[in-house]
Amino acid sequence: MNNFTYCTPTRYVFGRDTESQTGQLVRQYLGAPSRVMIVIGGGSVRRSGLLDRVIASLEASGISHIILEGINPNPTDDRVYEGIDICRREGITAILAVGGGSVIDTAKAIALGVPYDGDFWDFYAGKLPAEVALPVGVVLTIPAAGSEGSGNSVITRLDGLHKISLRSDFALRPKFAVMNPVLTFTLPPFQTASGIADMMAHIMERYFSPTPSVEVTDRLAEGLLKAIMNEAPKVMARPDDYEARANIMWAGTMAHNGICGCGRVEDWVSHFMEHELSAVYGVTHGAGLAVVFPAYLRFMADELPWKVAQWSRRVMGVDVAGDDSAVAHEGVRRLRAFFTSIGLPVTLGELGISDPDFPLLVRKLHEDKGEIIGGYRRLNAADTDRIYRLMLS
Ligand code: NZQ
Ligand code: ZN
């Protein structure tokens, strides 16, 4: 096991009706502001009545608000610049994200940009570390990206379509996250399923690691993956199954708040490859991962199968005779069948990309993420080109 530090300072407030505590939480954890910026997406929180309830809770605590509205999935830098300008003009010192990963990541980027004199993109471009930001609180509406508990923010720069994940240890972790599973009942099935693929990917990016002797972290990851695959058919069959929704929601946070990475090198190749797909083709992140991750694992089943075989046996229940490679391939076949069973694509064609530009994807991938990428096995452009092409079938 490697040395590590682990700090996850977000206060999670989980359960039915918890959004009614938002005002108090803003007072307590976001520096008692008299006014906040609320960031929302394309309208689901208005339609469900959630926004009204959140505003009522803020007003009951004496907090007024302005709203930045219409943040799209795969959020872009233009809305961040707009949010920074508004916050500066209005003297806003705290931000409340009401929505999913796209809304939360935009709120985090604005929070980082307001106190910084230069261009906020400097942080995403790796020119300096993200250390100072306005405090951000979250009311979560979709278990998927895990941004409610992560120190990450993923923004696409429109100039060149560069989708970059910024990682901070501390500054970008939300101060609190309200998590009411009832809020997820209204999710369209495709978004529910995409969220499930995303959280599984967050666990597996950490699981496929060269670091030996991480038995506790491995077993945590395996248990979470099994629980997610157990609850997934229930939420797909009955969107208002509170207990199943609650389990999936908490799993989404545990998947990405760092606990599954303690003590080991992480991988992240599948996310890097998916971010190019969603930047160039605008696909839903989790659905993209349902295509990318199995292709990555098929490649590894041939090239470096030991950990894929361990996952196949312990998580996917593979009990067939054969070497590690055969066991690994059977695990991947079962993962694809699972994704298909919850309505997700497993090929680029099913994802809606009929004529993929592989040279463009590979060039952008290595421009954005480096010449050699990956923690489990180091990969060059020839390797990633092979993995992209495995996504054809
Ligand atoms: O925009 P609205 O109208 O709110 O609709 C949203 C959106 O269309 C809808 N939705 C959310 N909650 C709903 C709902 N519809 C009905 N009922 C509800 N309760 O769902 C759609 C997707 O929302 P989005 O916020 O895009 O989803 P998600 O949480 O999957 O976030 C995806 C983004 O997060 C990034 C992804 O790359 C992508 O840009 N990621 C962020 C990470 C992080 N910050 O740690 C890590 C991830 O790996 C990921 O890369
Ligand atoms: Zn993800």
Short mmCIF file of C-alpha atoms and ligand atoms in Angstrom, two decimals:
data_model
loop_
_atom_site.label_atom_id
_atom_site.label_comp_id
_atom_site.label_asym_id
_atom_site.label_seq_id
_atom_site.Cartn_x
_atom_site.Cartn_y
_atom_site.Cartn_z
CA MET A 1 0.00 0.00 0.00
CA ASN A 2 1.29 3.49 -0.87
CA ASN A 3 1.42 6.45 1.52
CA PHE A 4 -1.67 8.66 1.26
CA THR A 5 -3.61 11.54 2.77
CA TYR A 6 -7.40 11.47 2.78
CA CYS A 7 -9.61 14.43 3.69
CA THR A 8 -13.26 14.72 2.68
CA PRO A 9 -14.65 17.70 4.58
CA THR A 10 -18.10 17.84 2.92
CA ARG A 11 -21.08 17.62 5.31
CA TYR A 12 -23.61 15.24 3.78
CA VAL A 13 -27.21 15.84 4.81
CA PHE A 14 -29.03 12.79 3.51
CA GLY A 15 -32.70 11.78 3.43
CA ARG A 16 -36.28 12.83 2.81
CA ASP A 17 -37.11 16.56 2.90
CA THR A 18 -33.53 17.55 3.67
CA GLU A 19 -33.68 20.44 1.16
CA SER A 20 -35.74 22.30 3.76
CA GLN A 21 -32.47 22.71 5.73
CA THR A 22 -30.67 24.50 2.88
CA GLY A 23 -30.99 27.99 4.38
CA GLN A 24 -29.53 26.93 7.72
CA LEU A 25 -26.72 25.04 6.00
CA VAL A 26 -25.82 28.06 3.87
CA ARG A 27 -25.65 30.16 7.03
CA GLN A 28 -23.55 27.62 8.88
CA TYR A 29 -21.17 26.42 6.17
CA LEU A 30 -20.94 29.15 3.50
CA GLY A 31 -19.93 32.03 5.77
CA ALA A 32 -23.39 33.38 6.67
CA PRO A 33 -23.86 35.40 3.43
CA SER A 34 -26.85 37.71 3.02
CA ARG A 35 -27.08 36.81 -0.66
CA VAL A 36 -26.03 33.80 -2.75
CA MET A 37 -25.83 32.86 -6.41
CA ILE A 38 -27.97 29.79 -7.19
CA VAL A 39 -26.76 27.85 -10.24
CA ILE A 40 -29.26 25.59 -12.03
CA GLY A 41 -29.57 23.59 -15.27
CA GLY A 42 -32.16 23.53 -18.01
CA GLY A 43 -35.31 23.58 -15.92
CA SER A 44 -35.85 20.23 -14.15
CA VAL A 45 -35.57 21.92 -10.73
CA ARG A 46 -38.20 24.48 -11.69
CA ARG A 47 -40.60 21.81 -13.02
CA SER A 48 -40.25 19.64 -9.90
CA GLY A 49 -40.84 22.56 -7.51
CA LEU A 50 -37.44 22.00 -5.87
CA LEU A 51 -36.16 25.47 -6.70
CA ASP A 52 -39.15 27.08 -4.98
CA ARG A 53 -38.57 25.00 -1.85
CA VAL A 54 -34.87 25.88 -1.78
CA ILE A 55 -35.62 29.58 -2.20
CA ALA A 56 -38.21 29.40 0.60
CA SER A 57 -35.64 27.81 2.88
CA LEU A 58 -33.07 30.51 2.03
CA GLU A 59 -35.59 33.28 2.64
CA ALA A 60 -36.58 31.77 5.97
CA SER A 61 -32.91 32.17 6.94
CA GLY A 62 -32.83 35.76 5.69
CA ILE A 63 -30.77 35.01 2.56
CA SER A 64 -31.63 36.55 -0.81
CA HIS A 65 -30.43 35.16 -4.15
CA ILE A 66 -29.72 35.65 -7.82
CA ILE A 67 -30.00 32.77 -10.29
CA LEU A 68 -27.63 31.66 -13.05
CA GLU A 69 -29.82 29.44 -15.20
CA GLY A 70 -29.57 27.10 -18.19
CA ILE A 71 -26.29 25.31 -17.55
CA ASN A 72 -26.10 22.52 -20.14
CA PRO A 73 -24.75 18.98 -19.69
CA ASN A 74 -21.00 18.97 -20.49
CA PRO A 75 -20.77 22.59 -19.30
CA THR A 76 -18.71 25.18 -21.14
CA ASP A 77 -16.39 28.03 -20.17
CA ASP A 78 -18.65 30.80 -21.54
CA ARG A 79 -21.15 30.31 -18.70
CA VAL A 80 -18.31 30.35 -16.17
CA TYR A 81 -17.06 33.74 -17.39
CA GLU A 82 -20.64 35.03 -17.23
CA GLY A 83 -21.07 33.74 -13.66
CA ILE A 84 -17.77 35.26 -12.52
CA ASP A 85 -18.78 38.67 -13.91
CA ILE A 86 -22.17 38.56 -12.19
CA CYS A 87 -20.70 37.50 -8.83
CA ARG A 88 -18.15 40.33 -8.92
CA ARG A 89 -20.73 42.91 -9.95
CA GLU A 90 -23.22 41.78 -7.28
CA GLY A 91 -20.69 41.20 -4.49
CA ILE A 92 -21.60 37.50 -4.18
CA THR A 93 -19.46 35.54 -1.70
CA ALA A 94 -21.10 32.08 -1.75
CA ILE A 95 -22.57 29.79 -4.41
CA LEU A 96 -25.34 27.21 -4.20
CA ALA A 97 -25.51 24.56 -6.93
CA VAL A 98 -28.96 22.93 -7.32
CA GLY A 99 -28.63 20.10 -9.83
CA GLY A 100 -26.15 17.54 -11.11
CA GLY A 101 -22.50 17.40 -12.06
CA SER A 102 -22.74 20.00 -14.82
CA VAL A 103 -24.30 22.58 -12.52
CA ILE A 104 -21.98 21.78 -9.60
CA ASP A 105 -18.86 21.90 -11.79
CA THR A 106 -19.89 25.28 -13.19
CA ALA A 107 -20.50 26.58 -9.66
CA LYS A 108 -17.04 25.35 -8.60
CA ALA A 109 -15.36 27.01 -11.60
CA ILE A 110 -17.09 30.32 -10.87
CA ALA A 111 -16.11 29.99 -7.21
CA LEU A 112 -12.50 29.61 -8.25
CA GLY A 113 -12.57 32.43 -10.77
CA VAL A 114 -14.12 35.17 -8.62
CA PRO A 115 -11.18 35.72 -6.22
CA TYR A 116 -8.55 35.27 -8.98
CA ASP A 117 -7.31 38.27 -10.95
CA GLY A 118 -6.38 36.32 -14.08
CA ASP A 119 -8.28 34.00 -16.43
CA PHE A 120 -10.01 31.15 -14.51
CA TRP A 121 -8.90 28.76 -17.28
CA ASP A 122 -5.32 29.08 -15.97
CA PHE A 123 -6.27 26.53 -13.29
CA TYR A 124 -7.70 24.07 -15.84
CA ALA A 125 -4.65 24.56 -18.05
CA GLY A 126 -2.48 23.49 -15.12
CA LYS A 127 -0.69 26.84 -14.80
CA LEU A 128 -1.34 27.05 -11.06
CA PRO A 129 -3.00 24.92 -8.36
CA ALA A 130 -6.59 25.54 -7.25
CA GLU A 131 -6.21 26.70 -3.66
CA VAL A 132 -8.62 29.59 -3.03
CA ALA A 133 -12.31 29.62 -3.95
CA LEU A 134 -15.63 30.95 -2.73
CA PRO A 135 -17.48 28.34 -0.65
CA VAL A 136 -19.91 26.12 -2.59
CA GLY A 137 -22.96 24.23 -1.26
CA VAL A 138 -24.94 21.63 -3.21
CA VAL A 139 -28.50 20.35 -3.45
CA LEU A 140 -28.00 17.20 -5.53
CA THR A 141 -30.62 15.99 -8.04
CA ILE A 142 -28.81 13.16 -9.85
CA PRO A 143 -26.43 10.51 -8.53
CA ALA A 144 -23.77 10.26 -11.21
CA ALA A 145 -20.74 12.55 -11.41
CA GLY A 146 -20.01 12.49 -7.68
CA SER A 147 -19.13 16.18 -7.81
CA GLU A 148 -21.06 16.74 -4.57
CA GLY A 149 -18.18 15.05 -2.72
CA SER A 150 -15.24 15.42 -5.09
CA GLY A 151 -12.59 18.10 -5.37
CA ASN A 152 -12.98 18.06 -9.16
CA SER A 153 -14.58 20.28 -11.74
CA VAL A 154 -14.87 19.37 -15.43
CA ILE A 155 -15.34 22.22 -17.92
CA THR A 156 -15.11 22.33 -21.72
CA ARG A 157 -13.26 25.22 -23.34
CA LEU A 158 -15.29 26.07 -26.43
CA ASP A 159 -12.19 27.25 -28.28
CA GLY A 160 -10.81 23.89 -29.49
CA LEU A 161 -13.37 21.79 -27.51
CA HIS A 162 -10.95 20.90 -24.73
CA LYS A 163 -12.80 19.12 -21.89
CA ILE A 164 -10.54 19.28 -18.86
CA SER A 165 -10.94 17.84 -15.36
CA LEU A 166 -9.39 20.03 -12.69
CA ARG A 167 -8.55 18.21 -9.47
CA SER A 168 -8.03 19.99 -6.16
CA ASP A 169 -7.38 18.38 -2.83
CA PHE A 170 -9.51 20.73 -0.81
CA ALA A 171 -10.56 24.06 -2.36
CA LEU A 172 -13.25 22.69 -4.66
CA ARG A 173 -14.92 20.24 -2.30
CA PRO A 174 -18.45 21.42 -1.50
CA LYS A 175 -18.93 22.53 2.10
CA PHE A 176 -22.21 20.64 2.28
CA ALA A 177 -24.35 18.43 0.07
CA VAL A 178 -28.09 17.99 0.57
CA MET A 179 -29.04 14.55 -0.75
CA ASN A 180 -32.73 13.65 -0.85
CA PRO A 181 -33.29 10.43 -2.85
CA VAL A 182 -36.90 11.49 -3.59
CA LEU A 183 -35.48 14.26 -5.82
CA THR A 184 -34.14 11.55 -8.15
CA PHE A 185 -37.56 9.94 -8.81
CA THR A 186 -38.10 12.29 -11.76
CA LEU A 187 -34.91 11.30 -13.59
CA PRO A 188 -35.43 9.98 -17.12
CA PRO A 189 -34.37 6.27 -17.29
CA PHE A 190 -31.45 7.10 -19.59
CA GLN A 191 -30.03 9.60 -17.05
CA THR A 192 -30.50 7.11 -14.20
CA ALA A 193 -28.66 4.43 -16.16
CA SER A 194 -25.90 6.81 -17.30
CA GLY A 195 -25.37 7.85 -13.70
CA ILE A 196 -24.99 4.21 -12.70
CA ALA A 197 -22.34 3.65 -15.38
CA ASP A 198 -20.50 6.80 -14.28
CA MET A 199 -20.33 5.85 -10.61
CA MET A 200 -19.19 2.31 -11.49
CA ALA A 201 -16.50 3.86 -13.67
CA HIS A 202 -15.32 6.11 -10.82
CA ILE A 203 -14.76 3.01 -8.69
CA MET A 204 -13.11 1.01 -11.45
CA GLU A 205 -10.74 3.85 -12.44
CA ARG A 206 -9.32 3.47 -8.94
CA TYR A 207 -9.57 -0.32 -8.81
CA PHE A 208 -7.50 -0.98 -11.94
CA SER A 209 -4.20 -0.12 -10.35
CA PRO A 210 -0.72 -1.65 -10.32
CA THR A 211 -0.37 -1.11 -6.54
CA PRO A 212 -0.26 -4.42 -4.65
CA SER A 213 -1.61 -5.16 -1.15
CA VAL A 214 -4.57 -2.77 -1.10
CA GLU A 215 -6.97 -5.39 0.17
CA VAL A 216 -9.16 -3.01 2.22
CA THR A 217 -9.53 -0.50 -0.63
CA ASP A 218 -10.12 -3.32 -3.12
CA ARG A 219 -12.83 -4.89 -0.97
CA LEU A 220 -14.55 -1.52 -0.45
CA ALA A 221 -14.60 -1.01 -4.21
CA GLU A 222 -15.83 -4.55 -4.92
CA GLY A 223 -18.62 -4.24 -2.33
CA LEU A 224 -19.76 -0.92 -3.76
CA LEU A 225 -19.79 -2.27 -7.32
CA LYS A 226 -21.83 -5.30 -6.26
CA ALA A 227 -24.29 -3.13 -4.33
CA ILE A 228 -24.76 -0.81 -7.32
CA MET A 229 -25.36 -3.73 -9.70
CA ASN A 230 -27.84 -5.18 -7.22
CA GLU A 231 -29.83 -1.94 -6.81
CA ALA A 232 -29.67 -0.85 -10.46
CA PRO A 233 -32.42 -3.14 -11.80
CA LYS A 234 -34.68 -2.00 -8.96
CA VAL A 235 -34.41 1.72 -9.78
CA MET A 236 -34.82 0.99 -13.48
CA ALA A 237 -37.98 -1.05 -12.83
CA ARG A 238 -39.47 1.25 -10.18
CA PRO A 239 -38.22 4.87 -10.33
CA ASP A 240 -39.97 5.70 -7.03
CA ASP A 241 -38.37 2.86 -5.02
CA TYR A 242 -37.03 5.03 -2.19
CA GLU A 243 -34.68 2.46 -0.68
CA ALA A 244 -33.07 1.53 -3.98
CA ARG A 245 -32.76 5.21 -4.98
CA ALA A 246 -31.19 5.97 -1.59
CA ASN A 247 -28.61 3.20 -2.00
CA ILE A 248 -27.73 4.31 -5.52
CA MET A 249 -27.45 7.94 -4.40
CA TRP A 250 -25.07 7.20 -1.54
CA ALA A 251 -23.06 4.84 -3.73
CA GLY A 252 -22.55 7.65 -6.24
CA THR A 253 -20.90 9.78 -3.58
CA MET A 254 -18.77 7.00 -2.11
CA ALA A 255 -17.63 6.13 -5.63
CA HIS A 256 -15.96 9.48 -6.14
CA ASN A 257 -15.11 11.09 -2.80
CA GLY A 258 -11.70 9.42 -2.78
CA ILE A 259 -12.24 6.53 -0.37
CA CYS A 260 -11.84 3.95 -3.15
CA GLY A 261 -8.46 5.35 -4.14
CA CYS A 262 -6.68 5.36 -0.79
CA GLY A 263 -3.21 3.86 -0.85
CA ARG A 264 -2.86 3.27 -4.55
CA VAL A 265 -2.06 4.61 -8.00
CA GLU A 266 -5.28 5.33 -9.95
CA ASP A 267 -5.87 4.83 -13.67
CA TRP A 268 -8.38 7.30 -15.31
CA VAL A 269 -7.72 6.33 -18.94
CA SER A 270 -11.40 5.54 -19.57
CA HIS A 271 -12.47 8.96 -18.29
CA PHE A 272 -9.83 10.70 -20.36
CA MET A 273 -11.00 8.84 -23.47
CA GLU A 274 -14.67 9.52 -22.72
CA HIS A 275 -14.07 13.22 -22.13
CA GLU A 276 -12.87 13.47 -25.75
CA LEU A 277 -16.08 11.76 -26.94
CA SER A 278 -18.33 14.10 -24.95
CA ALA A 279 -16.29 17.16 -25.97
CA VAL A 280 -16.35 16.34 -29.68
CA TYR A 281 -19.73 14.56 -30.06
CA GLY A 282 -21.69 15.97 -27.08
CA VAL A 283 -22.66 12.53 -25.73
CA THR A 284 -23.85 11.94 -22.16
CA HIS A 285 -20.77 11.26 -20.01
CA GLY A 286 -22.03 8.08 -18.29
CA ALA A 287 -23.37 6.58 -21.52
CA GLY A 288 -19.99 7.28 -23.12
CA LEU A 289 -18.30 5.40 -20.29
CA ALA A 290 -20.56 2.37 -20.90
CA VAL A 291 -18.91 2.20 -24.32
CA VAL A 292 -15.34 3.14 -23.31
CA PHE A 293 -14.81 1.08 -20.16
CA PRO A 294 -15.58 -2.36 -21.62
CA ALA A 295 -13.30 -1.59 -24.60
CA TYR A 296 -10.51 -0.56 -22.22
CA LEU A 297 -11.01 -3.78 -20.23
CA ARG A 298 -10.99 -5.94 -23.37
CA PHE A 299 -7.64 -4.40 -24.25
CA MET A 300 -6.37 -5.10 -20.72
CA ALA A 301 -7.76 -8.65 -20.76
CA ASP A 302 -5.15 -9.31 -23.45
CA GLU A 303 -2.35 -6.99 -22.31
CA LEU A 304 -2.41 -7.02 -18.48
CA PRO A 305 -5.19 -9.31 -17.28
CA TRP A 306 -4.41 -10.01 -13.60
CA LYS A 307 -6.51 -7.30 -12.00
CA VAL A 308 -9.29 -7.63 -14.56
CA ALA A 309 -9.42 -11.34 -13.72
CA GLN A 310 -9.60 -10.56 -9.98
CA TRP A 311 -12.50 -8.14 -10.64
CA SER A 312 -14.19 -10.72 -12.89
CA ARG A 313 -14.07 -13.38 -10.18
CA ARG A 314 -14.95 -11.19 -7.19
CA VAL A 315 -17.42 -8.72 -8.70
CA MET A 316 -18.81 -10.32 -11.85
CA GLY A 317 -19.02 -13.83 -10.35
CA VAL A 318 -16.94 -15.48 -13.08
CA ASP A 319 -16.12 -19.06 -12.18
CA VAL A 320 -14.89 -20.53 -15.44
CA ALA A 321 -11.81 -22.63 -16.09
CA GLY A 322 -9.00 -20.94 -17.96
CA ASP A 323 -6.16 -18.50 -17.58
CA ASP A 324 -6.51 -14.91 -16.30
CA SER A 325 -7.11 -13.61 -19.81
CA ALA A 326 -10.08 -15.92 -20.43
CA VAL A 327 -11.56 -15.08 -17.02
CA ALA A 328 -11.07 -11.36 -17.71
CA HIS A 329 -12.80 -11.55 -21.09
CA GLU A 330 -15.80 -13.31 -19.52
CA GLY A 331 -16.06 -10.56 -16.86
CA VAL A 332 -16.11 -7.89 -19.57
CA ARG A 333 -18.78 -9.80 -21.51
CA ARG A 334 -20.94 -9.77 -18.35
CA LEU A 335 -20.32 -6.04 -17.79
CA ARG A 336 -21.51 -5.30 -21.32
CA ALA A 337 -24.60 -7.45 -20.77
CA PHE A 338 -25.30 -5.53 -17.55
CA PHE A 339 -25.04 -2.15 -19.31
CA THR A 340 -27.30 -3.40 -22.11
CA SER A 341 -29.84 -4.66 -19.54
CA ILE A 342 -30.26 -1.14 -18.13
CA GLY A 343 -30.62 0.41 -21.57
CA LEU A 344 -27.13 1.75 -22.14
CA PRO A 345 -25.10 1.65 -25.38
CA VAL A 346 -21.98 -0.52 -25.54
CA THR A 347 -20.69 0.45 -29.01
CA LEU A 348 -19.98 3.81 -30.66
CA GLY A 349 -22.81 3.13 -33.12
CA GLU A 350 -25.28 2.57 -30.28
CA LEU A 351 -23.99 5.80 -28.71
CA GLY A 352 -24.96 7.61 -31.91
CA ILE A 353 -21.44 8.10 -33.30
CA SER A 354 -21.66 6.45 -36.71
CA ASP A 355 -18.48 7.81 -38.27
CA PRO A 356 -15.91 8.34 -35.50
CA ASP A 357 -12.83 10.40 -36.32
CA PHE A 358 -10.24 8.23 -34.56
CA PRO A 359 -7.15 10.31 -35.52
CA LEU A 360 -8.85 13.44 -34.11
CA LEU A 361 -9.85 11.70 -30.86
CA VAL A 362 -6.37 10.23 -30.31
CA ARG A 363 -4.62 13.52 -31.15
CA LYS A 364 -6.83 15.54 -28.78
CA LEU A 365 -6.56 12.90 -26.05
CA HIS A 366 -2.77 13.04 -25.95
CA GLU A 367 -2.67 16.82 -26.43
CA ASP A 368 -4.99 17.28 -23.44
CA LYS A 369 -3.76 14.50 -21.16
CA GLY A 370 -0.13 13.82 -22.11
CA GLU A 371 1.88 11.63 -24.46
CA ILE A 372 1.72 8.61 -22.14
CA ILE A 373 -1.38 8.12 -19.96
CA GLY A 374 -2.79 5.69 -17.43
CA GLY A 375 -1.92 4.22 -14.05
CA TYR A 376 -2.69 0.51 -14.48
CA ARG A 377 -0.66 0.17 -17.68
CA ARG A 378 1.05 3.10 -19.37
CA LEU A 379 -0.51 3.73 -22.79
CA ASN A 380 0.73 5.57 -25.88
CA ALA A 381 -1.20 6.82 -28.92
CA ALA A 382 -1.01 3.44 -30.67
CA ASP A 383 -2.61 1.78 -27.62
CA THR A 384 -5.40 4.32 -27.26
CA ASP A 385 -6.09 4.15 -30.99
CA ARG A 386 -6.58 0.38 -30.59
CA ILE A 387 -8.93 0.91 -27.63
CA TYR A 388 -11.04 3.48 -29.52
CA ARG A 389 -11.37 1.04 -32.43
CA LEU A 390 -12.50 -1.75 -30.07
CA MET A 391 -15.57 0.45 -29.40
CA LEU A 392 -16.85 -0.24 -32.92
CA SER A 393 -18.21 -3.69 -31.97
O1 NZQ B 1 -30.52 20.59 -16.84
P1 NZQ B 1 -31.71 19.99 -16.16
O2 NZQ B 1 -33.02 20.45 -16.68
O3 NZQ B 1 -31.63 20.09 -14.64
O4 NZQ B 1 -31.71 18.40 -16.54
C1 NZQ B 1 -30.63 17.56 -16.20
C2 NZQ B 1 -29.72 17.23 -17.41
O5 NZQ B 1 -30.45 17.27 -18.60
C3 NZQ B 1 -31.19 16.21 -15.86
N1 NZQ B 1 -31.57 16.09 -14.45
C4 NZQ B 1 -30.76 16.21 -13.36
N2 NZQ B 1 -31.45 15.95 -12.25
C5 NZQ B 1 -32.72 15.66 -12.63
C6 NZQ B 1 -32.80 15.74 -14.04
N3 NZQ B 1 -33.94 15.50 -14.72
C7 NZQ B 1 -35.04 15.16 -14.00
N4 NZQ B 1 -35.03 15.02 -12.66
C8 NZQ B 1 -33.89 15.26 -11.94
N5 NZQ B 1 -33.88 15.06 -10.62
O6 NZQ B 1 -30.12 15.29 -16.10
C9 NZQ B 1 -29.33 15.79 -17.18
C10 NZQ B 1 -27.87 15.57 -16.86
O7 NZQ B 1 -27.44 16.47 -15.84
P2 NZQ B 1 -25.87 16.61 -15.55
O8 NZQ B 1 -25.70 17.58 -14.46
O9 NZQ B 1 -25.16 16.86 -16.84
O10 NZQ B 1 -25.52 15.13 -15.06
P3 NZQ B 1 -24.27 14.52 -14.36
O11 NZQ B 1 -24.41 14.61 -12.88
O12 NZQ B 1 -24.09 13.20 -14.97
O13 NZQ B 1 -23.01 15.46 -14.74
C11 NZQ B 1 -22.26 15.24 -15.91
C12 NZQ B 1 -21.09 16.18 -15.98
O14 NZQ B 1 -20.22 15.97 -14.86
C13 NZQ B 1 -18.88 15.72 -15.34
C14 NZQ B 1 -19.14 15.06 -16.67
O15 NZQ B 1 -18.01 15.04 -17.49
C15 NZQ B 1 -20.25 15.93 -17.22
O16 NZQ B 1 -19.74 17.14 -17.73
N6 NZQ B 1 -18.13 14.97 -14.34
C16 NZQ B 1 -17.78 15.60 -13.20
C17 NZQ B 1 -17.02 15.00 -12.23
C18 NZQ B 1 -16.60 15.72 -10.99
N7 NZQ B 1 -16.81 17.03 -10.92
O17 NZQ B 1 -16.05 15.14 -10.05
C19 NZQ B 1 -16.53 13.63 -12.37
C20 NZQ B 1 -17.18 12.87 -13.47
O18 NZQ B 1 -16.30 11.85 -13.88
C21 NZQ B 1 -17.61 13.65 -14.66
O19 NZQ B 1 -16.57 13.80 -15.60
ZN ZN B 2 -17.32 10.24 -14.47
#
